[in-house]
Coordinates of C-alpha atoms and ligand atoms in Angstrom, one line a residue:
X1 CA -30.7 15.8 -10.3
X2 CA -27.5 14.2 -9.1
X3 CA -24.1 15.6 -9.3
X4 CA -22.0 12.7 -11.0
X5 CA -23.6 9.8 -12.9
X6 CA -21.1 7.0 -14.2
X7 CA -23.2 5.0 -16.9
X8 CA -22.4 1.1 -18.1
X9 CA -19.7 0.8 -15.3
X10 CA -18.4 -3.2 -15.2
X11 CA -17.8 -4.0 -10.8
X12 CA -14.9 -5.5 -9.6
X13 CA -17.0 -8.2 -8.3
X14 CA -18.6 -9.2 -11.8
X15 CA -21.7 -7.0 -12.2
X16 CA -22.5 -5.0 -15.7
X17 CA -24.0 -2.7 -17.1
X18 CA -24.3 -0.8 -13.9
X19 CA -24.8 3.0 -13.1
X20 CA -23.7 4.8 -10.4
X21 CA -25.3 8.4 -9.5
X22 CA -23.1 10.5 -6.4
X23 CA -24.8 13.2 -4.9
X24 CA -23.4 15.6 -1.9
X25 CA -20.3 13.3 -1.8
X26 CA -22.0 9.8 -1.7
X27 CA -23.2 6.7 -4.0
X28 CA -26.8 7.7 -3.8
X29 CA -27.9 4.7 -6.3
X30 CA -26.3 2.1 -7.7
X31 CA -28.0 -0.5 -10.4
X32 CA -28.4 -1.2 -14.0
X33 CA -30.5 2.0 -15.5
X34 CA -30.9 5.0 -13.6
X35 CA -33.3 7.0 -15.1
X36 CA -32.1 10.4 -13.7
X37 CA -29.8 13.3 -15.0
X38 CA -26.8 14.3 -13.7
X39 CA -24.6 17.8 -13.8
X40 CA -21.7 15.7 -15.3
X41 CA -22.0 12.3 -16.8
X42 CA -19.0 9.9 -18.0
X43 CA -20.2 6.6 -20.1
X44 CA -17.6 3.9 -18.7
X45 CA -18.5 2.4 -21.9
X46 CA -18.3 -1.6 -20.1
X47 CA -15.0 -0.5 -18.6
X48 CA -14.1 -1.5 -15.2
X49 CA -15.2 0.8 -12.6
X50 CA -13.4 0.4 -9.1
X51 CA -12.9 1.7 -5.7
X52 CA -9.7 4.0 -5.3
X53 CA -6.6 2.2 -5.2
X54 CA -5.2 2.3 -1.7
X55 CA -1.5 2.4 -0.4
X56 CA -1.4 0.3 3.0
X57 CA 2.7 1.2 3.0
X58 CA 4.7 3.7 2.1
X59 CA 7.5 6.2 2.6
X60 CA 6.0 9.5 1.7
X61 CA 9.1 11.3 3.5
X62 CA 11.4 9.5 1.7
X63 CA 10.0 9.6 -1.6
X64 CA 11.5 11.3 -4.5
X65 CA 15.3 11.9 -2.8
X66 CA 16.5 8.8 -5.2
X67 CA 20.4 10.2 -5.2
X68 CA 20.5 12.5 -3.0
X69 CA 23.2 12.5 -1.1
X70 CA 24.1 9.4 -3.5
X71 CA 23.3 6.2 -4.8
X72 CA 23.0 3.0 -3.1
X73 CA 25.8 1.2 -4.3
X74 CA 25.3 -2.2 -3.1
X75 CA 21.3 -2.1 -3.6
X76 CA 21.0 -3.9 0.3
X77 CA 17.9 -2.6 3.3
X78 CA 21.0 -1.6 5.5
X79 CA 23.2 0.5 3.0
X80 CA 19.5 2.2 2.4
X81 CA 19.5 2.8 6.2
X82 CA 22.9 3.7 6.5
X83 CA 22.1 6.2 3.1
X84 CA 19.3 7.7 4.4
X85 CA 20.8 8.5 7.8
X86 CA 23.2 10.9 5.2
X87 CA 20.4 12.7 4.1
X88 CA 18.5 12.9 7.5
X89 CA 20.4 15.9 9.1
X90 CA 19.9 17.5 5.6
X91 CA 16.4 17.4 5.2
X92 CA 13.9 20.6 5.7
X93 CA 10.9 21.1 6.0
X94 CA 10.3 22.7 2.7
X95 CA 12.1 20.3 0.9
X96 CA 10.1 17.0 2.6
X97 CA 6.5 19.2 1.8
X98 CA 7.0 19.9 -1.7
X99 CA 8.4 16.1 -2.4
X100 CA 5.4 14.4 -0.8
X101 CA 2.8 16.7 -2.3
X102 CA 4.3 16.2 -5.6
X103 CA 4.1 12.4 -5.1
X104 CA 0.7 12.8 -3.8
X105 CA -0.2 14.3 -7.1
X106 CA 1.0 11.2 -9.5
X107 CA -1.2 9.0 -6.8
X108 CA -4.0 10.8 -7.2
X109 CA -3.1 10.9 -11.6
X110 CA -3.4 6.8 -10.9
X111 CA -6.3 6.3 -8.7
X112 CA -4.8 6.1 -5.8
X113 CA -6.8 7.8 -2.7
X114 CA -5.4 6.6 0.5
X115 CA -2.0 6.3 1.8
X116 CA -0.7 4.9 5.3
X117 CA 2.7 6.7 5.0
X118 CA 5.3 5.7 8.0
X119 CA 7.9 8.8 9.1
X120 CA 10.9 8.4 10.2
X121 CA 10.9 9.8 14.1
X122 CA 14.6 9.1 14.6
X123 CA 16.0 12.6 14.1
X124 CA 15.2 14.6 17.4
X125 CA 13.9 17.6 15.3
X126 CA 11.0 15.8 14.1
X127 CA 11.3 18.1 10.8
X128 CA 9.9 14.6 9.0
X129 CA 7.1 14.9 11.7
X130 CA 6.3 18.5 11.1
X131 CA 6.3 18.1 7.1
X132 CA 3.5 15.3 7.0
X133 CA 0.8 16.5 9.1
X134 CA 1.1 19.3 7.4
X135 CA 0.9 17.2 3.9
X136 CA -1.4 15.4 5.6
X137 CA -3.5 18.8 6.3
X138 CA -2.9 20.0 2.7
X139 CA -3.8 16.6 0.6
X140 CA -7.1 16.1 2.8
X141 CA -9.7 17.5 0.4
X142 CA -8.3 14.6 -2.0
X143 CA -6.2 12.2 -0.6
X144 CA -6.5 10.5 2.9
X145 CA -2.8 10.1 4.3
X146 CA -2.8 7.9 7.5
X147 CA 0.9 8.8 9.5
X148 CA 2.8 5.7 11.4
X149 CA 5.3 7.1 13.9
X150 CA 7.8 5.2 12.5
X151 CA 11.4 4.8 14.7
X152 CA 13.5 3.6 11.4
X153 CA 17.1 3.6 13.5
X154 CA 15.2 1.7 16.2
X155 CA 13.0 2.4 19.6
X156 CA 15.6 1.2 22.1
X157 CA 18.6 0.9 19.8
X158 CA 18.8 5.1 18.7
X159 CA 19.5 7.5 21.6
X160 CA 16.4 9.0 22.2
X161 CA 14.2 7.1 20.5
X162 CA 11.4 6.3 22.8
X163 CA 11.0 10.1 23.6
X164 CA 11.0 11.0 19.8
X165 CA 8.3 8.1 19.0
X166 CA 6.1 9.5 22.0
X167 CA 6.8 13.5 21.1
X168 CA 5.4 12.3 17.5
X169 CA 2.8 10.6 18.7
X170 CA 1.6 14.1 21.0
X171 CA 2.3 15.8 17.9
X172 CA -0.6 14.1 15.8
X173 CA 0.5 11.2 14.6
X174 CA -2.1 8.4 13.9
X175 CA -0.2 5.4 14.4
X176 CA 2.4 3.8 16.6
X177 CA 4.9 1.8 14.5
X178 CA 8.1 -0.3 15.3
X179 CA 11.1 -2.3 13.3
X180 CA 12.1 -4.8 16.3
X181 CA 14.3 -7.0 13.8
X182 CA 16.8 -3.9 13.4
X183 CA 17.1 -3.6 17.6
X184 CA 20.3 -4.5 19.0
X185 CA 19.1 -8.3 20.0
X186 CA 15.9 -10.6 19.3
X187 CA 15.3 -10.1 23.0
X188 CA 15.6 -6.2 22.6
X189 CA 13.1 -6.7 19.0
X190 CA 10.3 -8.6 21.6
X191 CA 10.7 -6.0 24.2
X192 CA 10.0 -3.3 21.5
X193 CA 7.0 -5.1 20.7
X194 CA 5.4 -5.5 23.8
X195 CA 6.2 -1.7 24.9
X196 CA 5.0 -0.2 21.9
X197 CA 1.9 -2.5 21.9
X198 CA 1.2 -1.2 25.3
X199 CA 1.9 2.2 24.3
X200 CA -0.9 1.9 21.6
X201 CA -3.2 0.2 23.9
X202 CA -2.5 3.0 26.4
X203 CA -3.7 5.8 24.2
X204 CA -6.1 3.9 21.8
X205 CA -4.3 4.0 19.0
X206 CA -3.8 1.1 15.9
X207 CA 0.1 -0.4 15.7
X208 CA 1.9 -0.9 12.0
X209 CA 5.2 -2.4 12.3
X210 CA 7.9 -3.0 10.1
X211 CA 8.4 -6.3 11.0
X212 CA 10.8 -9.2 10.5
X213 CA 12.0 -7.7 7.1
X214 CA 14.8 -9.8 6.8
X215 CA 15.3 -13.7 5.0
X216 CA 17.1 -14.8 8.8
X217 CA 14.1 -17.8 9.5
X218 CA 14.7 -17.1 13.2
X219 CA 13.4 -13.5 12.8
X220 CA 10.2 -14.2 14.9
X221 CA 8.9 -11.2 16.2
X222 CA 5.3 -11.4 14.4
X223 CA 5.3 -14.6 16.6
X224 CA 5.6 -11.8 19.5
X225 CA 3.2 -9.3 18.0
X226 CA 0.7 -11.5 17.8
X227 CA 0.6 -12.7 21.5
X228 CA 0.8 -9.1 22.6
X229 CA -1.9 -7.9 20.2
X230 CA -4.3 -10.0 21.9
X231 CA -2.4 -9.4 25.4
X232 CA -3.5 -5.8 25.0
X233 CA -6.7 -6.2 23.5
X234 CA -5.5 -4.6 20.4
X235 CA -7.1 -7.5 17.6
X236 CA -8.1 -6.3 14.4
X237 CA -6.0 -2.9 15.0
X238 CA -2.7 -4.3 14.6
X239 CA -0.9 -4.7 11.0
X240 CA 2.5 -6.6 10.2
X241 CA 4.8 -5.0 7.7
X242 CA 6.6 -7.0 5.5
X243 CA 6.9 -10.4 7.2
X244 CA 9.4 -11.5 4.6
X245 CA 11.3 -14.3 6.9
X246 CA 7.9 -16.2 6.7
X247 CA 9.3 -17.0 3.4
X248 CA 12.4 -18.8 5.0
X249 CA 10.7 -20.7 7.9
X250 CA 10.6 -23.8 8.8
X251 CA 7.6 -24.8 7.4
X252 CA 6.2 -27.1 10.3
X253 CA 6.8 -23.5 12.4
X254 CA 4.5 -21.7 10.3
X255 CA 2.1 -24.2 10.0
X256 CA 1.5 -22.8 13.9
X257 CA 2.3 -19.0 13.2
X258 CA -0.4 -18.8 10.6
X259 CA -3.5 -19.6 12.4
X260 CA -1.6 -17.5 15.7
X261 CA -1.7 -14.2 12.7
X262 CA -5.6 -15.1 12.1
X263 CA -6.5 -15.3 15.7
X264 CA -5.1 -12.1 16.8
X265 CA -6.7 -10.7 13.4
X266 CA -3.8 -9.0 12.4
X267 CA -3.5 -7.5 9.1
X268 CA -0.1 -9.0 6.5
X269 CA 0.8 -6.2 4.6
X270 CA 3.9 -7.4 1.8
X271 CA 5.4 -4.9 -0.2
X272 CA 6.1 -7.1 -3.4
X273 CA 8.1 -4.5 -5.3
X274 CA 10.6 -4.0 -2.7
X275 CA 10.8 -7.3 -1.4
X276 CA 12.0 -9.0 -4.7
X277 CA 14.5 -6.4 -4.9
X278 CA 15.7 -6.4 -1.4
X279 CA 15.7 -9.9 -0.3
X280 CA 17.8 -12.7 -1.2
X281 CA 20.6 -10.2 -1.0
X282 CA 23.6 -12.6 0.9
X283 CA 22.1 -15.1 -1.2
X284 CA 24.8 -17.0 -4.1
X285 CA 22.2 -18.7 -6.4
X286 CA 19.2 -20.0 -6.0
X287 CA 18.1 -16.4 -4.5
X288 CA 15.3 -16.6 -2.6
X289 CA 12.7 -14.4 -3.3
X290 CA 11.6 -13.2 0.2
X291 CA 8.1 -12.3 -0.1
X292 CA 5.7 -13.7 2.4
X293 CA 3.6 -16.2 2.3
X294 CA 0.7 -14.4 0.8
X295 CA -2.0 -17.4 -0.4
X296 CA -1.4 -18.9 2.7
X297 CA -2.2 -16.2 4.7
X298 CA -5.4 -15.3 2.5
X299 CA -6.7 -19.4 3.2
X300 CA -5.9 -19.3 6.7
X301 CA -8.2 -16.1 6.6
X302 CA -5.8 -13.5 7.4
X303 CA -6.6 -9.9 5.8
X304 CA -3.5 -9.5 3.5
X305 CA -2.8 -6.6 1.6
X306 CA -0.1 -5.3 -0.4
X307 CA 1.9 -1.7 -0.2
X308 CA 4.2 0.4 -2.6
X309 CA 6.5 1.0 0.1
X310 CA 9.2 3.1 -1.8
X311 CA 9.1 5.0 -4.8
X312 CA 12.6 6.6 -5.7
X313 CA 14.3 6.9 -2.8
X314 CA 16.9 5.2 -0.8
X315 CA 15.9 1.8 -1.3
X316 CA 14.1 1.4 -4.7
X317 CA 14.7 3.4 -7.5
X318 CA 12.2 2.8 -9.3
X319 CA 7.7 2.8 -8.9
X320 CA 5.4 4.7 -10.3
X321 CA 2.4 5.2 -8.0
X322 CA 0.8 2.2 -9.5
X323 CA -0.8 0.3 -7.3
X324 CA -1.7 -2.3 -10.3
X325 CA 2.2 -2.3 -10.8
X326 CA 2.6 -3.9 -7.0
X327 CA -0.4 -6.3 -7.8
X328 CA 1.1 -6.9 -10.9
X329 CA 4.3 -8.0 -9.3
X330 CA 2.7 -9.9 -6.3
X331 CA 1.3 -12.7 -9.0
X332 CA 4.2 -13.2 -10.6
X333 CA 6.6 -13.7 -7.0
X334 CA 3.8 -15.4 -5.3
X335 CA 2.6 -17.7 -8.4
X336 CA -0.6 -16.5 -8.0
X337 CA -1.7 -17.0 -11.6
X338 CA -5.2 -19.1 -11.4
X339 CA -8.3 -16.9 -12.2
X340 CA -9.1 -16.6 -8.2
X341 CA -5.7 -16.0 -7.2
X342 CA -5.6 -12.6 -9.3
X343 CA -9.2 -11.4 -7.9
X344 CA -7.8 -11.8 -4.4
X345 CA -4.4 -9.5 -5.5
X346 CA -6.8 -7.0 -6.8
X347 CA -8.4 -7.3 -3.3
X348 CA -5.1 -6.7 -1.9
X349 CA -4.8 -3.6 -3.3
X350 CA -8.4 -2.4 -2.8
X351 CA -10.5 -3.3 -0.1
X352 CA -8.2 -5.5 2.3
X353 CA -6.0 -2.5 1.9
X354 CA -8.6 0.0 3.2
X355 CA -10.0 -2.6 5.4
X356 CA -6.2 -2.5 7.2
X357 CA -6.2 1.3 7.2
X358 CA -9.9 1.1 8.8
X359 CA -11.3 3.2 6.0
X360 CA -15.2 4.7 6.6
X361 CA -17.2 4.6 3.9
X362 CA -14.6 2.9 1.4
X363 CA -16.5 0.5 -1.8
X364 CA -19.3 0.6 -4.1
X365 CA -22.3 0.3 -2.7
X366 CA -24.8 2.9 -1.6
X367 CA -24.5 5.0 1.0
X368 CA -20.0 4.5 0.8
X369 CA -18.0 7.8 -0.4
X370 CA -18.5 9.0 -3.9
X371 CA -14.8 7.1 -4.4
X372 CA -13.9 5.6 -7.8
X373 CA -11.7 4.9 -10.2
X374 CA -12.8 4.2 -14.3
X375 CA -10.2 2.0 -15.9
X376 CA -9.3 1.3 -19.6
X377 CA -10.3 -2.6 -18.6
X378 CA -12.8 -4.7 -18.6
X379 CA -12.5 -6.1 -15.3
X380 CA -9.8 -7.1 -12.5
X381 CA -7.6 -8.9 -14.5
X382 CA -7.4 -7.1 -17.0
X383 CA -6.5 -4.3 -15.2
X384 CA -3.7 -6.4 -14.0
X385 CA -2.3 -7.7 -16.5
X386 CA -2.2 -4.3 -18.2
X387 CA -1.7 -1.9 -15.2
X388 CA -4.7 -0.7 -16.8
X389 CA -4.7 3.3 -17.6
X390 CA -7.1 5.5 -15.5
X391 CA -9.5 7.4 -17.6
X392 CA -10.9 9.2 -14.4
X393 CA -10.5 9.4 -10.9
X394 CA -13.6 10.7 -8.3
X395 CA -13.5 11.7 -5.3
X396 CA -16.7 12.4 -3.1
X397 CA -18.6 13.4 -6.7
X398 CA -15.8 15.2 -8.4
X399 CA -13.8 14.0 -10.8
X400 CA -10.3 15.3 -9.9
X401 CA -8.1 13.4 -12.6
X402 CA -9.1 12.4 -16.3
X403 CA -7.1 11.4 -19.3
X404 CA -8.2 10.5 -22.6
X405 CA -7.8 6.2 -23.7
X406 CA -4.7 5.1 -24.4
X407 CA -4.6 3.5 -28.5
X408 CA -2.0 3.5 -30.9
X409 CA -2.2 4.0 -34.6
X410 CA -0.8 0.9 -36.5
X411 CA 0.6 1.6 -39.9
X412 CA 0.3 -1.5 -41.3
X413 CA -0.8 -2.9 -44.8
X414 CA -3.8 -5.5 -44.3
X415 CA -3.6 -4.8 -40.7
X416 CA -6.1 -3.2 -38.2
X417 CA -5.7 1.0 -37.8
X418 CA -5.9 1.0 -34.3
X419 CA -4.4 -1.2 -31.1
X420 CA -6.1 -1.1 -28.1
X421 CA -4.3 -3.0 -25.4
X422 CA -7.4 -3.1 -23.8
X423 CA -9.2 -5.0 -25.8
X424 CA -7.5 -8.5 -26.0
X425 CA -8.9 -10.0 -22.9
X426 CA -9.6 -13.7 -23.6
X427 CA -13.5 -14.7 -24.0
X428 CA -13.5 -17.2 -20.8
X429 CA -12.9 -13.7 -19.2
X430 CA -12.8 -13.2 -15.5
X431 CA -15.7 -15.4 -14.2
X432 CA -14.8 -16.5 -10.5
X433 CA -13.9 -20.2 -11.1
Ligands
ZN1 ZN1 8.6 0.4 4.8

C-alpha cells in the first residue's frame, strides 16, 4: 500500500504511460503498470508529469513592495537601487515575513519548490536577515528556500559592508554572494571577488554573485570569478548571476571566456524576464537585448539555468511565480526555437536549476523525493508554449496544491463545445530531434 500513486504520467524526458507510487516521502517505483493500491490516486490522464519547478534567483525580500515608497520612474537597475534604498530604513520584520510567505504561497500554487533567494545585507540591522531565516524556517515543510548574503549597495563600496556580509553569514546564511560591477572601480569589482571567494572557501560555503549585470562589454568580472573559483578550489560551487555584458562582448573575447566558465564549472544563471526589461536601457535603437549568451554556454557544457529574479518590486513590476513564464521568455530573447533548444529551457528551469542549488534527492527516478508537479500538457513544450496550468503539486507524497483543468465553453454554431488549450499540440510532437 503506497501513499500517492500518479497513474499514465508522460516524463519530461519522453517516456509514457508511466506510474509513479511515493511512499514515506520517496518515489518508491516508477514504470509503466504498477499493480499496487495507493491511499490517494490521481490519473495524469497522458499529461506531463515533472519535477518541481525551481527558482535558482530571486528577491524574496523584495518581493511584493511594487510602489512602495513609489514607482520607478525611469524603469533603469540603478533608479531600482536608488528606490529600494527609500524603502530599506522602512522595512520590518513583520512586514518582510508576511510578504515572502505570501509569495511563497503563489510558488508553491505553480509548482515551484525551491528557491535560492539573495537578501540584501546592506542595512546594519539585518531586519532583511532576520525575516528569511525565519521564512526560511516557516516554508521548510513545503518549500526549500536557499539564502545568498547578498551586499546589494556593495562589499567595499557601503560603509560597513564587509562586517554586515560576515554578521549574516554567522547568522545562518547559506551562501556568500557579491555584485562587484556596482563597486566603486573594476579593480575594486576584482578585489570583491577574490575576498569573498576566499571568504567562501574559508568557511565552506557555495558563492552566487550578481555579476556583470550591466551591457558595458568591459564588465569582466566572471573573467575574475572564474580564475578565483578554481584558485580557491571552489569548482562546481560557484554560480554567476546574470552575466548580461556577455551579450556585448567582443566576440573573439568570449570565444576564450566560455570554455574558462566550463572549466571552473561554474553555474550561468540569466534571469530572462528582468534582463529584456532592464538592459538596453542607454540604448537609442537598435536596443540590445542583454541576455547572456545562453546556447553557447549550454554547447560549451556550462550548467545554465534560468531565475525569476523579481516579482513586483523595485525593478519589475510584473511576474507571476511562473517559472514556465521565464522559460517562456528565454526562447523567445535567446531564439531558441528548434525542438532541442526548448527541451534544454525546460532543463533550465528544472534540473540545471536544482543542479546549481545542489538539490538532494531532486528528479524522477526511484529513490529521489516524492517531488512533482502534474501539468495540463502533454510534454515540455507544450508546457512552454502554454505556461501550462498545474493540476497538482506534491511534495514528499502529499499533494499540497490542486486545481481543476482549465477549458472554456465555446458558444458557437457548428463549432466544438469545449477549448482546451491543451490539446493543440502539433502531431510531430516533442520527439528529441
Ligand atoms: Zn538579482
Amino acid at each position: 500500500m503506497f501513499d500517492l500513486l500518479i497513474r499514465n504520467a508522460n516524463l519530461p524526458d519522453g517516456r509514457e504511460e508511466i506510474d509513479i507510487a511515493i511512499t514515506a516521502g520517496k518515489i518508491a517505483a516508477l514504470q509503466p503498470r504498477i499493480d499496487a493500491e495507493a491511499r490517494e490516486e490521481i490519473d495524469a490522464t497522458g499529461r506531463l508529469v515533472s519535477p518541481p519547478f525551481v527558482d535558482p534567483h530571486f528577491h524574496l525580500d523584495a518581493t511584493l513592495s511594487l510602489g512602495l515608497p513609489r514607482m520607478n520612474r525611469s524603469g533603469t537597475l540603478l533608479e531600482g537601487i536608488a528606490l529600494w534604498g527609500e524603502l530599506r530604513p522602512m522595512l520590518t520584520r513583520e512586514a518582510l515575513v508576511e510578504r515572502a510567505l505570501r509569495y511563497c504561497d503563489l510558488a508553491v500554487s505553480q509548482g515551484l519548490l525551491a528557491i535560492r533567494t539573495h537578501v540584501d545585507t546592506s542595512d546594519p540591522r539585518l531586519v532583511t536577515v532576520e525575516a528569511m531565516l525565519e521564512v526560511r524556517e516557516r516554508v521548510a515543510p513545503y518549500l526549500d528556500l536557499q539564502l545568498v548574503a547578498f551586499p546589494q549597495d556593495g562589499y567595499f563600496r557601503s560603509r560597513g559592508g564587509e562586517d554586515a556580509l560576515k554578521r549574516a553569514l554567522d547568522m545562518g546564511i547559506d551562501v556568500v554572494g557579491g555584485i562587484p560591477h556596482f563597486e566603486r572601480t573594476m579593480q575594486d569589482g576584482a578585489a570583491s571577488v577574490e575576498a569573498l571567494c576566499r571568504l567562501a572557501a574559508e568557511r565552506g560555503l557555495p558563492v552566487d554573485m550578481h555579476c556583470d549585470e550591466t551591457d558595458d562589454p568591459l564588465s569582466r568580472h566572471i573573467e575574475t570569478l572564474a580564475a578565483q573559483t578554481m584558485r580557491f578550489g571552489l569548482q562546481g560551487r560557484v554560480a554567476g548571476s546574470h552575466l548580461t555584458s556577455m551579450h556585448s562582448m567582443d566576440n573573439y573575447y568570449v570565444s576564450k571566456l566560455i570554455p574558462l566558465i566550463a572549466e571552473a564549472g561554474i553555474h550561468a544563471i540569466a534571469n530572462p524576464l528582468i534582463n529584456i526589461m532592464l538592459q538596453g536601457r542607454h540604448d537609442a535603437y537598435p536596443k540590445r537585448r542583454g541576455l547572456t549568451r545562453l546556447p553557447e554556454l549550454m554547447s560549451a557544457g556550462v550548467n545554465v539555468a534560468l531565475g525569476h529574479d523579481c516579482v513586483m518590486d523595485p525593478w519589475y513590476s510584473m511576474g507571476s511565480g511562473d517559472m514556465l513564464e521565464v522559460g517562456h521568455m528565454a526562447i523567445h530573447v535567446a531564439q531558441m526555437a528548434s525542438i532541442d533548444d526548448k527541451h534544454r529551457i525546460f532543463e533550465a528551469i528544472t534540473v540545471n536549476s536544482a543542479r546549481a542549488l545542489g538539490i538532494e534527492g531532486y528528479g524522477l527516478e526511484k529513490g529521489c523525493n516524492g517531488d512533482l508537479v502534474v501539468l495540463q500538457a502533454r510534454d515540455p513544450i507544450e508546457a512552454l508554449r502554454l505556461k501550462a496550468h498545474r493540476l497538482a503539486v506534491v511534495r514528499r507524497g502529499r499533494i499540497i496544491a490542486r486545481s481543476a483543468p482549465r477549458t472554456t465553453q465555446l458558444m458557437l454554431d457548428g463549432r466544438p463545445g469545449t477549448v482546451d488549450a491543451a490539446a493543440y499540440a502539433p502531431a510531430i510532437g516533442s520527439e528529441r530531434l
